[in-house]
PDB file of C-alpha atoms in Angstrom:
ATOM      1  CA  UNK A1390     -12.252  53.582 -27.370  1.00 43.00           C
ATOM      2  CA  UNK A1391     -14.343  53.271 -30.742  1.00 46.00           C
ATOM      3  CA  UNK A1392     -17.021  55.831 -29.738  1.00 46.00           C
ATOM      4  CA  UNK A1393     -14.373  58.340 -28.523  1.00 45.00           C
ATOM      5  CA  UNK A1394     -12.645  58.548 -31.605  1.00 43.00           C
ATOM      6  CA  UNK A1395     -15.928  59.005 -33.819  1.00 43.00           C
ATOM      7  CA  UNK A1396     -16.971  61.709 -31.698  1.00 43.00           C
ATOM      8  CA  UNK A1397     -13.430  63.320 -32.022  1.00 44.00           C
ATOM      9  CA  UNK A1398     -14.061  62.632 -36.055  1.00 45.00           C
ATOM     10  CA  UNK A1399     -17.144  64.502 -35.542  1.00 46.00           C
ATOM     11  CA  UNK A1400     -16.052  68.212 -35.293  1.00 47.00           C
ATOM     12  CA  UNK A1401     -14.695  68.312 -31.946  1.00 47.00           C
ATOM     13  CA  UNK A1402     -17.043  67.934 -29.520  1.00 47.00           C
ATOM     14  CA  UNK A1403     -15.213  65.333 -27.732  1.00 45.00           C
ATOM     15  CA  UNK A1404     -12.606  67.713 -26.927  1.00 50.00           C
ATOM     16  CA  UNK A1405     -15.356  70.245 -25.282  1.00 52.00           C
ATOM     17  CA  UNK A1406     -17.610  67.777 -23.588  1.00 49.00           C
ATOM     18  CA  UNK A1407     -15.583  65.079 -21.844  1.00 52.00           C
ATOM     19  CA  UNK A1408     -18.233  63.090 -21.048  1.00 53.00           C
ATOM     20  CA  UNK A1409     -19.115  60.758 -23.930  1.00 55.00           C
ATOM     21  CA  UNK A1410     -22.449  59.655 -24.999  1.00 52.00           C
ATOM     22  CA  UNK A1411     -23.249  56.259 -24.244  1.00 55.00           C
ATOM     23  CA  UNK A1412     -24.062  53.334 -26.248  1.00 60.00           C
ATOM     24  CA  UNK A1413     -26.585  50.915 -24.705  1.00 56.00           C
ATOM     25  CA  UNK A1414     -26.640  47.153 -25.697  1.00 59.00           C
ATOM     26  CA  UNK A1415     -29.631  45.660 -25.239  1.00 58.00           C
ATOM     27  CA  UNK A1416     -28.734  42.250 -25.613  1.00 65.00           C
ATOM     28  CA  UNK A1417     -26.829  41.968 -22.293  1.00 62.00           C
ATOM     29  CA  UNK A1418     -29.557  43.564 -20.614  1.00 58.00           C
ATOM     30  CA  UNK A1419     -28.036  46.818 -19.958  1.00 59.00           C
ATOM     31  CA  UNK A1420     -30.605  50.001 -19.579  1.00 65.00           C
ATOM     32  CA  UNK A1421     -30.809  53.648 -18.673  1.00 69.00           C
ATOM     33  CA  UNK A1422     -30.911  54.525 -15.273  1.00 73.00           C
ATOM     34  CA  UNK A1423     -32.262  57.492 -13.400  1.00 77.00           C
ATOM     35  CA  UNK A1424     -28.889  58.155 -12.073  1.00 79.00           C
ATOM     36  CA  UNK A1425     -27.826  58.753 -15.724  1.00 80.00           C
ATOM     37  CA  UNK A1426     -29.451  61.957 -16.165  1.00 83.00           C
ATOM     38  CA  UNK A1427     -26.692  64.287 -16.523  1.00 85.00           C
ATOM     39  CA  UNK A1428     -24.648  62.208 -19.339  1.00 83.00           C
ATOM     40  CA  UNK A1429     -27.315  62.143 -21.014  1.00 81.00           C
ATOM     41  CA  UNK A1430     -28.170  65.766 -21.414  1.00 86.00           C
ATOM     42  CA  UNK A1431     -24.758  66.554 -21.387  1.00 87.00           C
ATOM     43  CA  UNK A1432     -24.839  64.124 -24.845  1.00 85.00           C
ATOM     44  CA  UNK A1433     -27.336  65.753 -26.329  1.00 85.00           C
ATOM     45  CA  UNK A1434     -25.065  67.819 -28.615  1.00 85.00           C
ATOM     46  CA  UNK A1435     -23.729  64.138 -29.911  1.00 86.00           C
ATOM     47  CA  UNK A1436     -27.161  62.682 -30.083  1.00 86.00           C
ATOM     48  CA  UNK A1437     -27.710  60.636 -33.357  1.00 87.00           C
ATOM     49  CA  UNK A1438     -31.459  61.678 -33.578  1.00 87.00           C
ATOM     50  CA  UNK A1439     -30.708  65.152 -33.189  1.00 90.00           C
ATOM     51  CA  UNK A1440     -28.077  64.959 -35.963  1.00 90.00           C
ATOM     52  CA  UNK A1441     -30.761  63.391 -38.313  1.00 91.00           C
ATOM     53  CA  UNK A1442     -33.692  66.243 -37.525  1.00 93.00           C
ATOM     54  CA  UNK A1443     -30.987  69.068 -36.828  1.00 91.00           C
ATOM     55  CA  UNK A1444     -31.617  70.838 -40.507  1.00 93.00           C
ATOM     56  CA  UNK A1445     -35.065  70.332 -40.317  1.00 96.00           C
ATOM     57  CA  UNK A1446     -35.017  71.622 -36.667  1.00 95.00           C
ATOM     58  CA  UNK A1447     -33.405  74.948 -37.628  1.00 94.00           C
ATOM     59  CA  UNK A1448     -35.366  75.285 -40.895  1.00 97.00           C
ATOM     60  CA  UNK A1449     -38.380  75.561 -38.459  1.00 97.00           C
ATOM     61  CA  UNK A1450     -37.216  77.510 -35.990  1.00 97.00           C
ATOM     62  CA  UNK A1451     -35.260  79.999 -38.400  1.00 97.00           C
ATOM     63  CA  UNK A1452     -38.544  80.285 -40.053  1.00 96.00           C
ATOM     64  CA  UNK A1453     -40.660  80.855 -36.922  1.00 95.00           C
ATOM     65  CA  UNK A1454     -38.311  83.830 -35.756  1.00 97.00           C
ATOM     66  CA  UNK A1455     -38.629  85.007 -38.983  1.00 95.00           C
ATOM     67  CA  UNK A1456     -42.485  85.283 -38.439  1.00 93.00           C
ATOM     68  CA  UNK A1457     -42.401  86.755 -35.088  1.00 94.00           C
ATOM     69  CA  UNK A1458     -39.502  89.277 -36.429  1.00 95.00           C
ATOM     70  CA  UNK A1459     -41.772  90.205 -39.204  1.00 94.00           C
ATOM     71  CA  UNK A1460     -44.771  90.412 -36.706  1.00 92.00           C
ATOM     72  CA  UNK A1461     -42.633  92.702 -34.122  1.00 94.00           C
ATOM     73  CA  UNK A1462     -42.091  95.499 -37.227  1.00 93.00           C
ATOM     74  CA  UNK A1463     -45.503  96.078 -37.943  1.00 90.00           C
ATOM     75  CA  UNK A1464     -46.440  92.797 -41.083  1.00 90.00           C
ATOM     76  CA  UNK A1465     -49.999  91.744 -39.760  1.00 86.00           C
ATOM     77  CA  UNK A1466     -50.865  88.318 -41.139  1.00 84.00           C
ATOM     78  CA  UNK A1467     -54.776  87.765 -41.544  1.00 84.00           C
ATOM     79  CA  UNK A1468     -56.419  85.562 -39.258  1.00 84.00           C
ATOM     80  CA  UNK A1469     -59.220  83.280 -39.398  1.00 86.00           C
ATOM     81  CA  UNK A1470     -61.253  81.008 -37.366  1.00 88.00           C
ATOM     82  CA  UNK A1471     -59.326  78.234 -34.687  1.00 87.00           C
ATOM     83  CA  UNK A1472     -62.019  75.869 -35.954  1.00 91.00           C
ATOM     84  CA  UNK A1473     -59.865  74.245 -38.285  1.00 89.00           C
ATOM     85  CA  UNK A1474     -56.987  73.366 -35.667  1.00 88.00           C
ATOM     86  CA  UNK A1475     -59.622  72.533 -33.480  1.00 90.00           C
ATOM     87  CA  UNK A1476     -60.970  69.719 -35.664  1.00 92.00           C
ATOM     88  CA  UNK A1477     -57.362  68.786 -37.019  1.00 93.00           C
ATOM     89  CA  UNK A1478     -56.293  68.259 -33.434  1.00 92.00           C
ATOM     90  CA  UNK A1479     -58.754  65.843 -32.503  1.00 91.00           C
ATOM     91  CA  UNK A1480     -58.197  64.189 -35.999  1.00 93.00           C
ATOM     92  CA  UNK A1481     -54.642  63.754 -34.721  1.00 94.00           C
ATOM     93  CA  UNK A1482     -55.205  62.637 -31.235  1.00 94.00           C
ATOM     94  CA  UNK A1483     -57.354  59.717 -32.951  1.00 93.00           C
ATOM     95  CA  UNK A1484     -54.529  58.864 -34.896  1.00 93.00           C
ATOM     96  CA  UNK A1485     -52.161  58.896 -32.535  1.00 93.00           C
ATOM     97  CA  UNK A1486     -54.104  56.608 -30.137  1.00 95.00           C
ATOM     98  CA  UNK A1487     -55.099  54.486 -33.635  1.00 94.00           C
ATOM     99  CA  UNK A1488     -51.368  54.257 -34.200  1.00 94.00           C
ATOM    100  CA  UNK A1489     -50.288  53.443 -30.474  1.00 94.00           C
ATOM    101  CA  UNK A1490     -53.125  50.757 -30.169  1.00 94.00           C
ATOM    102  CA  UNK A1491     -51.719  48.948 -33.297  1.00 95.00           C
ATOM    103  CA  UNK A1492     -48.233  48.754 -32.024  1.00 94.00           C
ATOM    104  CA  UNK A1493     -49.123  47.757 -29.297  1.00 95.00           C
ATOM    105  CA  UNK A1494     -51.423  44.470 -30.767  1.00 95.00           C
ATOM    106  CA  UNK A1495     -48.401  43.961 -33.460  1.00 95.00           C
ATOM    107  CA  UNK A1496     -45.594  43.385 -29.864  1.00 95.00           C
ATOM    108  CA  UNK A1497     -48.087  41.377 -28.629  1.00 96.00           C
ATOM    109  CA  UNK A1498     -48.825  39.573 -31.532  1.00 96.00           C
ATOM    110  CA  UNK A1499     -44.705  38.843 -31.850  1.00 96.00           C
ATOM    111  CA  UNK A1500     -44.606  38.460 -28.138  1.00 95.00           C
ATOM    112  CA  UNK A1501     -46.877  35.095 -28.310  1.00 96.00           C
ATOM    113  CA  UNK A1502     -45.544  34.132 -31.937  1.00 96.00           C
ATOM    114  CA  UNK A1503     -42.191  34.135 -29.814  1.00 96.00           C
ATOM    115  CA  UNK A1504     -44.024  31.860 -26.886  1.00 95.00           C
ATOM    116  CA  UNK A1505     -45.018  29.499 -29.281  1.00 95.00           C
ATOM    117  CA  UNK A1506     -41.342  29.522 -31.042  1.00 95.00           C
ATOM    118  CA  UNK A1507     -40.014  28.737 -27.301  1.00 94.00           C
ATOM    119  CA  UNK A1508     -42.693  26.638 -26.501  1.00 94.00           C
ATOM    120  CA  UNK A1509     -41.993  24.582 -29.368  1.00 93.00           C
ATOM    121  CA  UNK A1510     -38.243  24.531 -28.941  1.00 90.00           C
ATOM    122  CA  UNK A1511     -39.179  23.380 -25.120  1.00 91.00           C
ATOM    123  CA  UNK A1512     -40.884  20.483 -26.209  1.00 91.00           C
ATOM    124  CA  UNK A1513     -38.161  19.467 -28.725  1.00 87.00           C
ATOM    125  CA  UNK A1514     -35.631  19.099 -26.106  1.00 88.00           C
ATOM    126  CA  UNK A1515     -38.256  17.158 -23.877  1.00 90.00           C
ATOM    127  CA  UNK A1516     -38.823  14.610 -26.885  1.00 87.00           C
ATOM    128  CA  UNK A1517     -34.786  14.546 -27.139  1.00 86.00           C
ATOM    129  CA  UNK A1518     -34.072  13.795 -23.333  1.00 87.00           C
ATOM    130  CA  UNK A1519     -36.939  11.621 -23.330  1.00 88.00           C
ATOM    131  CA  UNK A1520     -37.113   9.638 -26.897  1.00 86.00           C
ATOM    132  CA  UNK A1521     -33.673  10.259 -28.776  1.00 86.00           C
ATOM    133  CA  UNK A1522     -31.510   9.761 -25.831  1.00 86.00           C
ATOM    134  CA  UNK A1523     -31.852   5.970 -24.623  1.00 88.00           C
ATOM    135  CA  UNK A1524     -31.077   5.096 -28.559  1.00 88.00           C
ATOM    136  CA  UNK A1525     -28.770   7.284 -29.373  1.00 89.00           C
ATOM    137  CA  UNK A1526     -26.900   9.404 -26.703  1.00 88.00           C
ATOM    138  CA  UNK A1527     -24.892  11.335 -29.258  1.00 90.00           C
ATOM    139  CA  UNK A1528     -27.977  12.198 -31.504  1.00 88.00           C
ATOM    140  CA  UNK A1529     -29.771  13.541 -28.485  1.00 85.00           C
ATOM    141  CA  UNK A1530     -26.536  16.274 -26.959  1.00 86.00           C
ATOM    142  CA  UNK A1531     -26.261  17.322 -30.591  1.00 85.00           C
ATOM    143  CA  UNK A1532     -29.873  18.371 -30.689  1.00 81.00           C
ATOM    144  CA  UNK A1533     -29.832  19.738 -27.541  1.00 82.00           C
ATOM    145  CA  UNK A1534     -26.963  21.763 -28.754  1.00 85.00           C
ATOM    146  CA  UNK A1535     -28.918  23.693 -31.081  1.00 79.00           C
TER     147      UNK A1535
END
């Protein structure tokens, strides 16, 4: 099996966790399911986003032990007012819903370009059956093909 053996390639971890992570293809419909819950966090290790934010994930939390080591043996770090992550968390909250709202009018923006696309395709194969056919019977299946 392909994904086996690049998750063997990978540093062993096939050999430790039997249980492979699974690829889902959309195109035949095929989704998570609530019953899949332990495969996937026993795939975690595997995971493809993890491997692409892994350094930057232990950069962070090396450097936040290193600030609560340094805290525990007596380094005080000056503090200041919570005003300014107060403000710059309601700046991000109106981002975030900004940012949400706009993906959400760009899918349905595609969703009724692609109504019109099958709309259009619809009434091509209407004007085929309908028109095309009674002249030329060949004409018509080979547009009906496509």
């Amino acid at each position: 099996e392909p994904v086996a053996k690049e998750r063997s390639l990978r540093g062993g971890m096939a050999k430790r966790w039997p249980i492979l992570a699974r690829r889902v293809d959309l195109s035949h419909g095929e989704r998570y399911t609530s019953t899949d819950w332990l495969t996937n966090f026993l795939s975690i290790p595997r995971s493809h986003v993890l491997e692409r934010i892994g350094p930057h994930l232990w950069s962070q939390t090396g450097l936040c032990a290193l600030v609560v080591l340094l805290h525990r043996h007596g380094l005080r770090f000056p503090t200041g007012s919570a005003m300014p992550h107060t403000l710059l968390g309601g700046f991000l909250s109106l981002l975030l819903a900004f940012r949400t709202n706009m993906a959400y009018n760009r899918f349905y923006a595609g969703r009724l370009n692609w109504g019109v696309v099958k709309n259009s395709c619809s009434d091509l194969a209407l004007y085929a059956v309908t028109h095309v056919r009674p002249r030329s019977p060949a004409l018509a299946e080979r547009l009906l093909a496509l």
